[in-house]
Amino acid sequence: MKDLPKVKGELLENYNLANFTRFKTGGQAEVFFSPKDKKDLIDFLKHAPKDMPIHILGFGSNVLIRDGILNGITIRLQSEAFNNIEIAKDDDCKVVCGAFASNIALSKFAMENKIKGFEFLFGIPGSIGGAILTNAGCFKAEVKDILVEIEVVNKLNGEVKIIPVSECGLVYRDSSISPDYIITSVVLKGEVGDSKQIQEKMDKILKEKDTAQPTYTKTAGSTFKNPEGHSAWKLIKDAGCQGLKLGGAIISPLHANFIINESEATSADIEELAEKVRYAVYEKFGIMLEYEIKIIGSRKVENP
């Protein structure tokens, strides 16, 4: 810590990260930094040791943090400076927000301001920054449909850059945004709509989601991407894995592409169960499922 620059936000050692993930599992960050604002983030990055890796953690809605130490610096943009939402000055259908703004809050804000096109975000837990990195989507809509541009800060030198959506490389559940960039703010654009109709669509999305997915459980959402021409959940189900358990983790009986922390699961339980599913699907269909969730950190080393 003595080699780290002074900050205005929080800077902590050996910080437990489990409560920052939807799985409620995971180990400790070697160093945890929550900047007070963008200037605090930039100043820190300019003077931070260049040999320490930097990880960005949002709502933890699409991540599995392993049970060991997460080496380096974990940054979480959780202050008010990064979750503001407002209408752009040049366009009533444009929304400007911090990267830590929640997708659900964004959809509600758009509805209240009679902007349509944001409804699908109501079905995606997490922050808009994370949603952009994976081009998150549901109900036949994706982030790329409404994204205008992002503001990023370079991890290596603190430089700020604006990147238009055309240069973000947004494709199915992925993007070409450099891992050296931290998204700090976002500009999104919808269309003029009717608040009542928008709310009705959001209600429908929530109802369909609650019916088909284990919404109110400790889960990180869809574990695997859909292979081209296939649905991951069907491959998993047909491979006989639905309801499969390992330790405190279980493949959801409601939706086979969801893993649930059912009873004090560890990240190791969840990862091992996911790997069992991958190889079961591969053995039966010759298809190796690709992770949609992001797995980071190191495995916990048990005492001999």
PDB file of C-alpha atoms in Angstrom:
ATOM      1  CA  MET A   1       0.000   0.000   0.000  1.00  0.00           C
ATOM      2  CA  LYS A   2       2.924   2.361   0.658  1.00  0.00           C
ATOM      3  CA  ASP A   3       3.763   2.300  -3.061  1.00  0.00           C
ATOM      4  CA  LEU A   4       0.225   3.276  -4.076  1.00  0.00           C
ATOM      5  CA  PRO A   5      -0.772   6.906  -4.707  1.00  0.00           C
ATOM      6  CA  LYS A   6      -2.963   8.763  -2.237  1.00  0.00           C
ATOM      7  CA  VAL A   7      -6.641   8.927  -3.133  1.00  0.00           C
ATOM      8  CA  LYS A   8      -9.826  10.717  -2.105  1.00  0.00           C
ATOM      9  CA  GLY A   9     -11.930   7.572  -2.324  1.00  0.00           C
ATOM     10  CA  GLU A  10     -11.513   4.211  -0.581  1.00  0.00           C
ATOM     11  CA  LEU A  11      -8.263   2.259  -0.857  1.00  0.00           C
ATOM     12  CA  LEU A  12      -8.227  -1.019   1.109  1.00  0.00           C
ATOM     13  CA  GLU A  13      -6.127  -4.174   1.423  1.00  0.00           C
ATOM     14  CA  ASN A  14      -7.367  -7.787   1.409  1.00  0.00           C
ATOM     15  CA  TYR A  15     -10.959  -6.762   0.778  1.00  0.00           C
ATOM     16  CA  ASN A  16     -13.664  -9.432   0.602  1.00  0.00           C
ATOM     17  CA  LEU A  17     -15.456  -9.332  -2.757  1.00  0.00           C
ATOM     18  CA  ALA A  18     -18.161 -11.990  -2.268  1.00  0.00           C
ATOM     19  CA  ASN A  19     -20.923  -9.502  -1.490  1.00  0.00           C
ATOM     20  CA  PHE A  20     -20.217  -7.693  -4.757  1.00  0.00           C
ATOM     21  CA  THR A  21     -21.231 -10.699  -6.860  1.00  0.00           C
ATOM     22  CA  ARG A  22     -24.631 -12.218  -7.612  1.00  0.00           C
ATOM     23  CA  PHE A  23     -23.257 -15.664  -6.744  1.00  0.00           C
ATOM     24  CA  LYS A  24     -22.208 -14.336  -3.298  1.00  0.00           C
ATOM     25  CA  THR A  25     -18.936 -16.237  -3.612  1.00  0.00           C
ATOM     26  CA  GLY A  26     -15.313 -15.314  -4.159  1.00  0.00           C
ATOM     27  CA  GLY A  27     -12.114 -14.400  -2.391  1.00  0.00           C
ATOM     28  CA  GLN A  28     -10.364 -11.176  -1.494  1.00  0.00           C
ATOM     29  CA  ALA A  29      -8.942  -8.365  -3.579  1.00  0.00           C
ATOM     30  CA  GLU A  30      -5.270  -7.785  -2.872  1.00  0.00           C
ATOM     31  CA  VAL A  31      -6.063  -4.072  -3.214  1.00  0.00           C
ATOM     32  CA  PHE A  32      -9.551  -2.574  -3.567  1.00  0.00           C
ATOM     33  CA  PHE A  33     -10.062   0.974  -4.865  1.00  0.00           C
ATOM     34  CA  SER A  34     -13.312   2.913  -5.071  1.00  0.00           C
ATOM     35  CA  PRO A  35     -12.538   6.338  -6.592  1.00  0.00           C
ATOM     36  CA  LYS A  36     -14.449   9.392  -5.408  1.00  0.00           C
ATOM     37  CA  ASP A  37     -14.829  10.714  -8.963  1.00  0.00           C
ATOM     38  CA  LYS A  38     -13.247  10.623 -12.412  1.00  0.00           C
ATOM     39  CA  LYS A  39     -10.354  12.894 -11.408  1.00  0.00           C
ATOM     40  CA  ASP A  40      -9.558  10.629  -8.472  1.00  0.00           C
ATOM     41  CA  LEU A  41      -9.542   7.635 -10.851  1.00  0.00           C
ATOM     42  CA  ILE A  42      -7.324   9.387 -13.402  1.00  0.00           C
ATOM     43  CA  ASP A  43      -4.811  10.596 -10.798  1.00  0.00           C
ATOM     44  CA  PHE A  44      -4.600   7.102  -9.321  1.00  0.00           C
ATOM     45  CA  LEU A  45      -4.031   5.433 -12.698  1.00  0.00           C
ATOM     46  CA  LYS A  46      -1.323   7.913 -13.656  1.00  0.00           C
ATOM     47  CA  HIS A  47       0.706   7.063 -10.556  1.00  0.00           C
ATOM     48  CA  ALA A  48      -0.220   3.432  -9.782  1.00  0.00           C
ATOM     49  CA  PRO A  49       2.529   0.779 -10.098  1.00  0.00           C
ATOM     50  CA  LYS A  50       2.606  -0.473 -13.695  1.00  0.00           C
ATOM     51  CA  ASP A  51       3.398  -4.040 -12.635  1.00  0.00           C
ATOM     52  CA  MET A  52       0.085  -4.520 -10.784  1.00  0.00           C
ATOM     53  CA  PRO A  53      -2.822  -5.875 -12.863  1.00  0.00           C
ATOM     54  CA  ILE A  54      -6.060  -3.878 -12.712  1.00  0.00           C
ATOM     55  CA  HIS A  55      -9.501  -5.502 -12.614  1.00  0.00           C
ATOM     56  CA  ILE A  56     -12.816  -3.665 -13.001  1.00  0.00           C
ATOM     57  CA  LEU A  57     -15.792  -4.916 -11.012  1.00  0.00           C
ATOM     58  CA  GLY A  58     -19.337  -3.685 -11.511  1.00  0.00           C
ATOM     59  CA  PHE A  59     -22.456  -5.267 -10.023  1.00  0.00           C
ATOM     60  CA  GLY A  60     -20.917  -8.743 -10.297  1.00  0.00           C
ATOM     61  CA  SER A  61     -23.978  -9.930 -12.179  1.00  0.00           C
ATOM     62  CA  ASN A  62     -22.017 -11.765 -14.880  1.00  0.00           C
ATOM     63  CA  VAL A  63     -18.835 -12.771 -13.071  1.00  0.00           C
ATOM     64  CA  LEU A  64     -17.443 -15.648 -11.028  1.00  0.00           C
ATOM     65  CA  ILE A  65     -14.585 -14.593  -8.750  1.00  0.00           C
ATOM     66  CA  ARG A  66     -12.506 -17.574  -7.660  1.00  0.00           C
ATOM     67  CA  ASP A  67     -12.003 -18.289  -3.957  1.00  0.00           C
ATOM     68  CA  GLY A  68      -8.340 -17.260  -3.696  1.00  0.00           C
ATOM     69  CA  ILE A  69      -6.713 -13.833  -3.750  1.00  0.00           C
ATOM     70  CA  LEU A  70      -7.511 -11.599  -6.719  1.00  0.00           C
ATOM     71  CA  ASN A  71      -4.021 -10.239  -7.313  1.00  0.00           C
ATOM     72  CA  GLY A  72      -3.445  -6.622  -8.215  1.00  0.00           C
ATOM     73  CA  ILE A  73      -5.918  -3.758  -7.939  1.00  0.00           C
ATOM     74  CA  THR A  74      -9.682  -4.205  -8.149  1.00  0.00           C
ATOM     75  CA  ILE A  75     -11.501  -0.986  -9.041  1.00  0.00           C
ATOM     76  CA  ARG A  76     -15.231  -0.509  -8.474  1.00  0.00           C
ATOM     77  CA  LEU A  77     -16.831   2.730  -9.697  1.00  0.00           C
ATOM     78  CA  GLN A  78     -19.494   2.690  -6.996  1.00  0.00           C
ATOM     79  CA  SER A  79     -19.568   6.360  -5.986  1.00  0.00           C
ATOM     80  CA  GLU A  80     -22.361   8.740  -6.999  1.00  0.00           C
ATOM     81  CA  ALA A  81     -20.066  10.292  -9.599  1.00  0.00           C
ATOM     82  CA  PHE A  82     -20.413   7.173 -11.747  1.00  0.00           C
ATOM     83  CA  ASN A  83     -24.129   6.369 -11.422  1.00  0.00           C
ATOM     84  CA  ASN A  84     -25.770   9.654 -12.477  1.00  0.00           C
ATOM     85  CA  ILE A  85     -28.446   9.543 -15.203  1.00  0.00           C
ATOM     86  CA  GLU A  86     -29.668  12.605 -17.140  1.00  0.00           C
ATOM     87  CA  ILE A  87     -31.113  13.752 -20.461  1.00  0.00           C
ATOM     88  CA  ALA A  88     -28.542  15.092 -22.937  1.00  0.00           C
ATOM     89  CA  LYS A  89     -28.689  18.830 -23.597  1.00  0.00           C
ATOM     90  CA  ASP A  90     -28.823  18.419 -27.374  1.00  0.00           C
ATOM     91  CA  ASP A  91     -31.490  15.694 -27.700  1.00  0.00           C
ATOM     92  CA  ASP A  92     -34.484  14.757 -25.517  1.00  0.00           C
ATOM     93  CA  CYS A  93     -34.143  11.106 -26.593  1.00  0.00           C
ATOM     94  CA  LYS A  94     -30.470  10.897 -25.597  1.00  0.00           C
ATOM     95  CA  VAL A  95     -29.462   9.723 -22.132  1.00  0.00           C
ATOM     96  CA  VAL A  96     -26.074  10.430 -20.549  1.00  0.00           C
ATOM     97  CA  CYS A  97     -25.071   8.313 -17.571  1.00  0.00           C
ATOM     98  CA  GLY A  98     -22.204   7.008 -15.493  1.00  0.00           C
ATOM     99  CA  ALA A  99     -20.930   3.496 -16.208  1.00  0.00           C
ATOM    100  CA  PHE A 100     -22.115   2.257 -12.794  1.00  0.00           C
ATOM    101  CA  ALA A 101     -25.748   3.252 -13.455  1.00  0.00           C
ATOM    102  CA  SER A 102     -27.937   0.180 -13.181  1.00  0.00           C
ATOM    103  CA  ASN A 103     -29.687  -1.145 -16.268  1.00  0.00           C
ATOM    104  CA  ILE A 104     -32.957  -1.333 -14.363  1.00  0.00           C
ATOM    105  CA  ALA A 105     -32.662   2.295 -13.214  1.00  0.00           C
ATOM    106  CA  LEU A 106     -31.892   3.324 -16.796  1.00  0.00           C
ATOM    107  CA  SER A 107     -34.992   1.607 -18.166  1.00  0.00           C
ATOM    108  CA  LYS A 108     -37.152   3.272 -15.523  1.00  0.00           C
ATOM    109  CA  PHE A 109     -35.583   6.676 -16.212  1.00  0.00           C
ATOM    110  CA  ALA A 110     -36.268   6.284 -19.936  1.00  0.00           C
ATOM    111  CA  MET A 111     -39.871   5.275 -19.269  1.00  0.00           C
ATOM    112  CA  GLU A 112     -40.439   8.311 -17.018  1.00  0.00           C
ATOM    113  CA  ASN A 113     -39.021  10.558 -19.761  1.00  0.00           C
ATOM    114  CA  LYS A 114     -41.095   8.940 -22.549  1.00  0.00           C
ATOM    115  CA  ILE A 115     -38.091   7.367 -24.300  1.00  0.00           C
ATOM    116  CA  LYS A 116     -38.607   3.930 -25.825  1.00  0.00           C
ATOM    117  CA  GLY A 117     -35.938   1.401 -26.775  1.00  0.00           C
ATOM    118  CA  PHE A 118     -34.551   0.930 -23.259  1.00  0.00           C
ATOM    119  CA  GLU A 119     -37.225  -1.542 -22.107  1.00  0.00           C
ATOM    120  CA  PHE A 120     -35.040  -4.645 -22.525  1.00  0.00           C
ATOM    121  CA  LEU A 121     -32.596  -3.289 -19.939  1.00  0.00           C
ATOM    122  CA  PHE A 122     -35.318  -3.902 -17.345  1.00  0.00           C
ATOM    123  CA  GLY A 123     -34.582  -7.623 -17.751  1.00  0.00           C
ATOM    124  CA  ILE A 124     -30.802  -7.337 -17.364  1.00  0.00           C
ATOM    125  CA  PRO A 125     -29.385  -6.997 -13.844  1.00  0.00           C
ATOM    126  CA  GLY A 126     -26.079  -5.166 -13.556  1.00  0.00           C
ATOM    127  CA  SER A 127     -24.494  -1.908 -14.648  1.00  0.00           C
ATOM    128  CA  ILE A 128     -24.581  -0.338 -18.091  1.00  0.00           C
ATOM    129  CA  GLY A 129     -20.776  -0.409 -18.264  1.00  0.00           C
ATOM    130  CA  GLY A 130     -20.729  -4.174 -17.905  1.00  0.00           C
ATOM    131  CA  ALA A 131     -23.653  -4.540 -20.301  1.00  0.00           C
ATOM    132  CA  ILE A 132     -21.720  -2.671 -22.993  1.00  0.00           C
ATOM    133  CA  LEU A 133     -18.600  -4.833 -22.668  1.00  0.00           C
ATOM    134  CA  THR A 134     -20.663  -7.947 -23.379  1.00  0.00           C
ATOM    135  CA  ASN A 135     -23.268  -6.310 -25.643  1.00  0.00           C
ATOM    136  CA  ALA A 136     -25.871  -7.652 -23.231  1.00  0.00           C
ATOM    137  CA  GLY A 137     -29.353  -8.245 -24.524  1.00  0.00           C
ATOM    138  CA  CYS A 138     -32.649 -10.037 -24.128  1.00  0.00           C
ATOM    139  CA  PHE A 139     -36.076 -10.177 -25.781  1.00  0.00           C
ATOM    140  CA  LYS A 140     -34.622  -9.486 -29.249  1.00  0.00           C
ATOM    141  CA  ALA A 141     -32.795  -6.290 -28.272  1.00  0.00           C
ATOM    142  CA  GLU A 142     -29.140  -5.555 -27.496  1.00  0.00           C
ATOM    143  CA  VAL A 143     -27.106  -2.683 -26.081  1.00  0.00           C
ATOM    144  CA  LYS A 144     -25.715  -1.907 -29.549  1.00  0.00           C
ATOM    145  CA  ASP A 145     -29.247  -0.901 -30.599  1.00  0.00           C
ATOM    146  CA  ILE A 146     -29.207   2.156 -28.324  1.00  0.00           C
ATOM    147  CA  LEU A 147     -25.517   2.939 -27.725  1.00  0.00           C
ATOM    148  CA  VAL A 148     -24.108   6.186 -29.190  1.00  0.00           C
ATOM    149  CA  GLU A 149     -20.669   6.436 -27.592  1.00  0.00           C
ATOM    150  CA  ILE A 150     -18.633   5.669 -24.493  1.00  0.00           C
ATOM    151  CA  GLU A 151     -16.075   7.604 -22.517  1.00  0.00           C
ATOM    152  CA  VAL A 152     -13.105   5.540 -21.341  1.00  0.00           C
ATOM    153  CA  VAL A 153     -10.020   6.052 -19.204  1.00  0.00           C
ATOM    154  CA  ASN A 154      -6.850   4.170 -20.093  1.00  0.00           C
ATOM    155  CA  LYS A 155      -5.677   1.941 -17.235  1.00  0.00           C
ATOM    156  CA  LEU A 156      -2.044   2.423 -18.223  1.00  0.00           C
ATOM    157  CA  ASN A 157      -1.802   6.229 -18.216  1.00  0.00           C
ATOM    158  CA  GLY A 158      -5.134   7.759 -17.187  1.00  0.00           C
ATOM    159  CA  GLU A 159      -5.825   9.252 -20.617  1.00  0.00           C
ATOM    160  CA  VAL A 160      -9.493   9.941 -21.471  1.00  0.00           C
ATOM    161  CA  LYS A 161     -10.983   9.005 -24.837  1.00  0.00           C
ATOM    162  CA  ILE A 162     -14.424   9.072 -26.485  1.00  0.00           C
ATOM    163  CA  ILE A 163     -15.243   5.993 -28.591  1.00  0.00           C
ATOM    164  CA  PRO A 164     -18.278   5.954 -30.934  1.00  0.00           C
ATOM    165  CA  VAL A 165     -20.396   2.799 -31.093  1.00  0.00           C
ATOM    166  CA  SER A 166     -19.057   2.116 -34.602  1.00  0.00           C
ATOM    167  CA  GLU A 167     -15.615   1.486 -33.071  1.00  0.00           C
ATOM    168  CA  CYS A 168     -16.791  -0.680 -30.149  1.00  0.00           C
ATOM    169  CA  GLY A 169     -17.104  -3.864 -32.203  1.00  0.00           C
ATOM    170  CA  LEU A 170     -20.341  -4.955 -30.550  1.00  0.00           C
ATOM    171  CA  VAL A 171     -21.362  -8.461 -31.608  1.00  0.00           C
ATOM    172  CA  TYR A 172     -23.275 -11.290 -29.920  1.00  0.00           C
ATOM    173  CA  ARG A 173     -22.309 -11.118 -26.244  1.00  0.00           C
ATOM    174  CA  ASP A 174     -18.951  -9.531 -26.958  1.00  0.00           C
ATOM    175  CA  SER A 175     -17.133  -6.362 -27.986  1.00  0.00           C
ATOM    176  CA  SER A 176     -13.722  -5.275 -29.236  1.00  0.00           C
ATOM    177  CA  ILE A 177     -13.302  -2.649 -26.497  1.00  0.00           C
ATOM    178  CA  SER A 178      -9.719  -2.852 -25.284  1.00  0.00           C
ATOM    179  CA  PRO A 179      -9.167  -4.445 -21.858  1.00  0.00           C
ATOM    180  CA  ASP A 180      -6.885  -1.462 -21.188  1.00  0.00           C
ATOM    181  CA  TYR A 181      -9.947   0.816 -21.069  1.00  0.00           C
ATOM    182  CA  ILE A 182     -12.247   1.554 -18.134  1.00  0.00           C
ATOM    183  CA  ILE A 183     -15.684   2.758 -19.220  1.00  0.00           C
ATOM    184  CA  THR A 184     -16.604   5.794 -17.121  1.00  0.00           C
ATOM    185  CA  SER A 185     -19.660   7.247 -18.865  1.00  0.00           C
ATOM    186  CA  VAL A 186     -22.060   6.402 -21.666  1.00  0.00           C
ATOM    187  CA  VAL A 187     -24.379   8.103 -24.156  1.00  0.00           C
ATOM    188  CA  LEU A 188     -27.479   6.156 -25.252  1.00  0.00           C
ATOM    189  CA  LYS A 189     -30.293   7.098 -27.618  1.00  0.00           C
ATOM    190  CA  GLY A 190     -33.872   5.864 -27.930  1.00  0.00           C
ATOM    191  CA  GLU A 191     -36.995   7.204 -29.591  1.00  0.00           C
ATOM    192  CA  VAL A 192     -40.008   9.205 -28.453  1.00  0.00           C
ATOM    193  CA  GLY A 193     -42.509   6.847 -26.852  1.00  0.00           C
ATOM    194  CA  ASP A 194     -45.537   6.626 -24.615  1.00  0.00           C
ATOM    195  CA  SER A 195     -44.787   6.036 -20.929  1.00  0.00           C
ATOM    196  CA  LYS A 196     -47.795   3.769 -20.443  1.00  0.00           C
ATOM    197  CA  GLN A 197     -46.896   1.554 -23.400  1.00  0.00           C
ATOM    198  CA  ILE A 198     -43.251   1.471 -22.300  1.00  0.00           C
ATOM    199  CA  GLN A 199     -44.260   0.421 -18.782  1.00  0.00           C
ATOM    200  CA  GLU A 200     -46.523  -2.296 -20.181  1.00  0.00           C
ATOM    201  CA  LYS A 201     -43.619  -3.688 -22.212  1.00  0.00           C
ATOM    202  CA  MET A 202     -41.339  -3.626 -19.152  1.00  0.00           C
ATOM    203  CA  ASP A 203     -43.982  -5.434 -17.093  1.00  0.00           C
ATOM    204  CA  LYS A 204     -44.276  -8.079 -19.808  1.00  0.00           C
ATOM    205  CA  ILE A 205     -40.505  -8.561 -19.881  1.00  0.00           C
ATOM    206  CA  LEU A 206     -40.387  -8.983 -16.109  1.00  0.00           C
ATOM    207  CA  LYS A 207     -43.282 -11.459 -16.117  1.00  0.00           C
ATOM    208  CA  GLU A 208     -41.737 -13.574 -18.875  1.00  0.00           C
ATOM    209  CA  LYS A 209     -38.351 -13.488 -17.182  1.00  0.00           C
ATOM    210  CA  ASP A 210     -39.748 -14.514 -13.795  1.00  0.00           C
ATOM    211  CA  THR A 211     -41.627 -17.385 -15.428  1.00  0.00           C
ATOM    212  CA  ALA A 212     -38.658 -18.767 -17.372  1.00  0.00           C
ATOM    213  CA  GLN A 213     -35.624 -17.939 -15.206  1.00  0.00           C
ATOM    214  CA  PRO A 214     -34.590 -18.386 -11.541  1.00  0.00           C
ATOM    215  CA  THR A 215     -34.663 -14.629 -11.056  1.00  0.00           C
ATOM    216  CA  TYR A 216     -34.597 -14.320  -7.270  1.00  0.00           C
ATOM    217  CA  THR A 217     -31.677 -16.658  -6.581  1.00  0.00           C
ATOM    218  CA  LYS A 218     -27.915 -16.379  -6.204  1.00  0.00           C
ATOM    219  CA  THR A 219     -27.014 -16.718  -9.876  1.00  0.00           C
ATOM    220  CA  ALA A 220     -24.977 -14.840 -12.468  1.00  0.00           C
ATOM    221  CA  GLY A 221     -27.506 -15.342 -15.258  1.00  0.00           C
ATOM    222  CA  SER A 222     -26.750 -17.308 -18.410  1.00  0.00           C
ATOM    223  CA  THR A 223     -23.593 -19.337 -17.832  1.00  0.00           C
ATOM    224  CA  PHE A 224     -22.826 -20.101 -21.481  1.00  0.00           C
ATOM    225  CA  LYS A 225     -23.274 -18.364 -24.820  1.00  0.00           C
ATOM    226  CA  ASN A 226     -25.649 -19.911 -27.325  1.00  0.00           C
ATOM    227  CA  PRO A 227     -23.597 -21.745 -29.985  1.00  0.00           C
ATOM    228  CA  GLU A 228     -24.585 -20.777 -33.509  1.00  0.00           C
ATOM    229  CA  GLY A 229     -27.787 -22.589 -34.433  1.00  0.00           C
ATOM    230  CA  HIS A 230     -28.320 -23.955 -30.902  1.00  0.00           C
ATOM    231  CA  SER A 231     -29.690 -22.950 -27.508  1.00  0.00           C
ATOM    232  CA  ALA A 232     -27.261 -23.610 -24.660  1.00  0.00           C
ATOM    233  CA  TRP A 233     -30.068 -24.502 -22.247  1.00  0.00           C
ATOM    234  CA  LYS A 234     -31.411 -27.201 -24.574  1.00  0.00           C
ATOM    235  CA  LEU A 235     -27.982 -28.743 -25.138  1.00  0.00           C
ATOM    236  CA  ILE A 236     -27.441 -28.854 -21.364  1.00  0.00           C
ATOM    237  CA  LYS A 237     -30.873 -30.332 -20.728  1.00  0.00           C
ATOM    238  CA  ASP A 238     -30.525 -32.939 -23.490  1.00  0.00           C
ATOM    239  CA  ALA A 239     -27.107 -33.903 -22.119  1.00  0.00           C
ATOM    240  CA  GLY A 240     -28.883 -34.849 -18.882  1.00  0.00           C
ATOM    241  CA  CYS A 241     -27.391 -32.066 -16.768  1.00  0.00           C
ATOM    242  CA  GLN A 242     -30.481 -30.139 -15.633  1.00  0.00           C
ATOM    243  CA  GLY A 243     -30.741 -30.406 -11.836  1.00  0.00           C
ATOM    244  CA  LEU A 244     -27.149 -31.680 -11.528  1.00  0.00           C
ATOM    245  CA  LYS A 245     -25.540 -30.733  -8.189  1.00  0.00           C
ATOM    246  CA  LEU A 246     -21.993 -30.304  -6.953  1.00  0.00           C
ATOM    247  CA  GLY A 247     -21.301 -29.085  -3.445  1.00  0.00           C
ATOM    248  CA  GLY A 248     -23.649 -26.158  -2.843  1.00  0.00           C
ATOM    249  CA  ALA A 249     -24.167 -25.452  -6.549  1.00  0.00           C
ATOM    250  CA  ILE A 250     -26.959 -26.721  -8.803  1.00  0.00           C
ATOM    251  CA  ILE A 251     -27.981 -26.453 -12.459  1.00  0.00           C
ATOM    252  CA  SER A 252     -31.331 -24.699 -12.203  1.00  0.00           C
ATOM    253  CA  PRO A 253     -34.323 -27.023 -12.614  1.00  0.00           C
ATOM    254  CA  LEU A 254     -36.149 -24.038 -14.158  1.00  0.00           C
ATOM    255  CA  HIS A 255     -33.541 -22.995 -16.748  1.00  0.00           C
ATOM    256  CA  ALA A 256     -30.624 -25.285 -17.549  1.00  0.00           C
ATOM    257  CA  ASN A 257     -28.237 -22.466 -18.529  1.00  0.00           C
ATOM    258  CA  PHE A 258     -28.327 -21.009 -15.017  1.00  0.00           C
ATOM    259  CA  ILE A 259     -26.137 -22.202 -12.146  1.00  0.00           C
ATOM    260  CA  ILE A 260     -27.436 -21.370  -8.680  1.00  0.00           C
ATOM    261  CA  ASN A 261     -25.588 -21.059  -5.387  1.00  0.00           C
ATOM    262  CA  GLU A 262     -28.173 -23.143  -3.574  1.00  0.00           C
ATOM    263  CA  SER A 263     -26.518 -23.657  -0.188  1.00  0.00           C
ATOM    264  CA  GLU A 264     -23.204 -22.036   0.694  1.00  0.00           C
ATOM    265  CA  ALA A 265     -21.506 -22.978  -2.570  1.00  0.00           C
ATOM    266  CA  THR A 266     -17.915 -21.940  -3.202  1.00  0.00           C
ATOM    267  CA  SER A 267     -16.723 -20.518  -6.478  1.00  0.00           C
ATOM    268  CA  ALA A 268     -14.830 -23.792  -6.938  1.00  0.00           C
ATOM    269  CA  ASP A 269     -18.143 -25.704  -6.694  1.00  0.00           C
ATOM    270  CA  ILE A 270     -19.695 -23.482  -9.359  1.00  0.00           C
ATOM    271  CA  GLU A 271     -16.729 -23.642 -11.733  1.00  0.00           C
ATOM    272  CA  GLU A 272     -16.356 -27.422 -11.393  1.00  0.00           C
ATOM    273  CA  LEU A 273     -20.072 -27.904 -12.035  1.00  0.00           C
ATOM    274  CA  ALA A 274     -19.862 -25.660 -15.113  1.00  0.00           C
ATOM    275  CA  GLU A 275     -16.934 -27.695 -16.439  1.00  0.00           C
ATOM    276  CA  LYS A 276     -18.841 -30.952 -15.912  1.00  0.00           C
ATOM    277  CA  VAL A 277     -21.670 -29.494 -17.989  1.00  0.00           C
ATOM    278  CA  ARG A 278     -19.325 -28.348 -20.756  1.00  0.00           C
ATOM    279  CA  TYR A 279     -17.783 -31.775 -21.161  1.00  0.00           C
ATOM    280  CA  ALA A 280     -21.106 -33.587 -20.916  1.00  0.00           C
ATOM    281  CA  VAL A 281     -22.412 -31.452 -23.771  1.00  0.00           C
ATOM    282  CA  TYR A 282     -19.205 -31.991 -25.740  1.00  0.00           C
ATOM    283  CA  GLU A 283     -19.325 -35.765 -25.300  1.00  0.00           C
ATOM    284  CA  LYS A 284     -22.940 -35.944 -26.459  1.00  0.00           C
ATOM    285  CA  PHE A 285     -23.032 -33.316 -29.211  1.00  0.00           C
ATOM    286  CA  GLY A 286     -19.404 -32.472 -30.072  1.00  0.00           C
ATOM    287  CA  ILE A 287     -20.018 -28.833 -29.090  1.00  0.00           C
ATOM    288  CA  MET A 288     -17.797 -27.122 -26.509  1.00  0.00           C
ATOM    289  CA  LEU A 289     -19.855 -24.427 -24.805  1.00  0.00           C
ATOM    290  CA  GLU A 290     -18.230 -21.011 -24.442  1.00  0.00           C
ATOM    291  CA  TYR A 291     -18.630 -19.126 -21.171  1.00  0.00           C
ATOM    292  CA  GLU A 292     -20.840 -16.066 -21.090  1.00  0.00           C
ATOM    293  CA  ILE A 293     -19.917 -15.360 -17.481  1.00  0.00           C
ATOM    294  CA  LYS A 294     -16.424 -14.041 -16.834  1.00  0.00           C
ATOM    295  CA  ILE A 295     -14.208 -16.105 -14.510  1.00  0.00           C
ATOM    296  CA  ILE A 296     -11.412 -14.197 -12.768  1.00  0.00           C
ATOM    297  CA  GLY A 297      -8.995 -14.602  -9.878  1.00  0.00           C
ATOM    298  CA  SER A 298      -6.992 -17.507  -8.502  1.00  0.00           C
ATOM    299  CA  ARG A 299      -8.125 -20.745  -6.914  1.00  0.00           C
ATOM    300  CA  LYS A 300      -7.838 -21.015  -3.152  1.00  0.00           C
ATOM    301  CA  VAL A 301      -4.840 -23.036  -2.019  1.00  0.00           C
ATOM    302  CA  GLU A 302      -5.780 -25.337   0.856  1.00  0.00           C
ATOM    303  CA  ASN A 303      -3.318 -25.954   3.655  1.00  0.00           C
ATOM    304  CA  PRO A 304      -1.618 -29.379   3.262  1.00  0.00           C
TER     305      PRO A 304
END
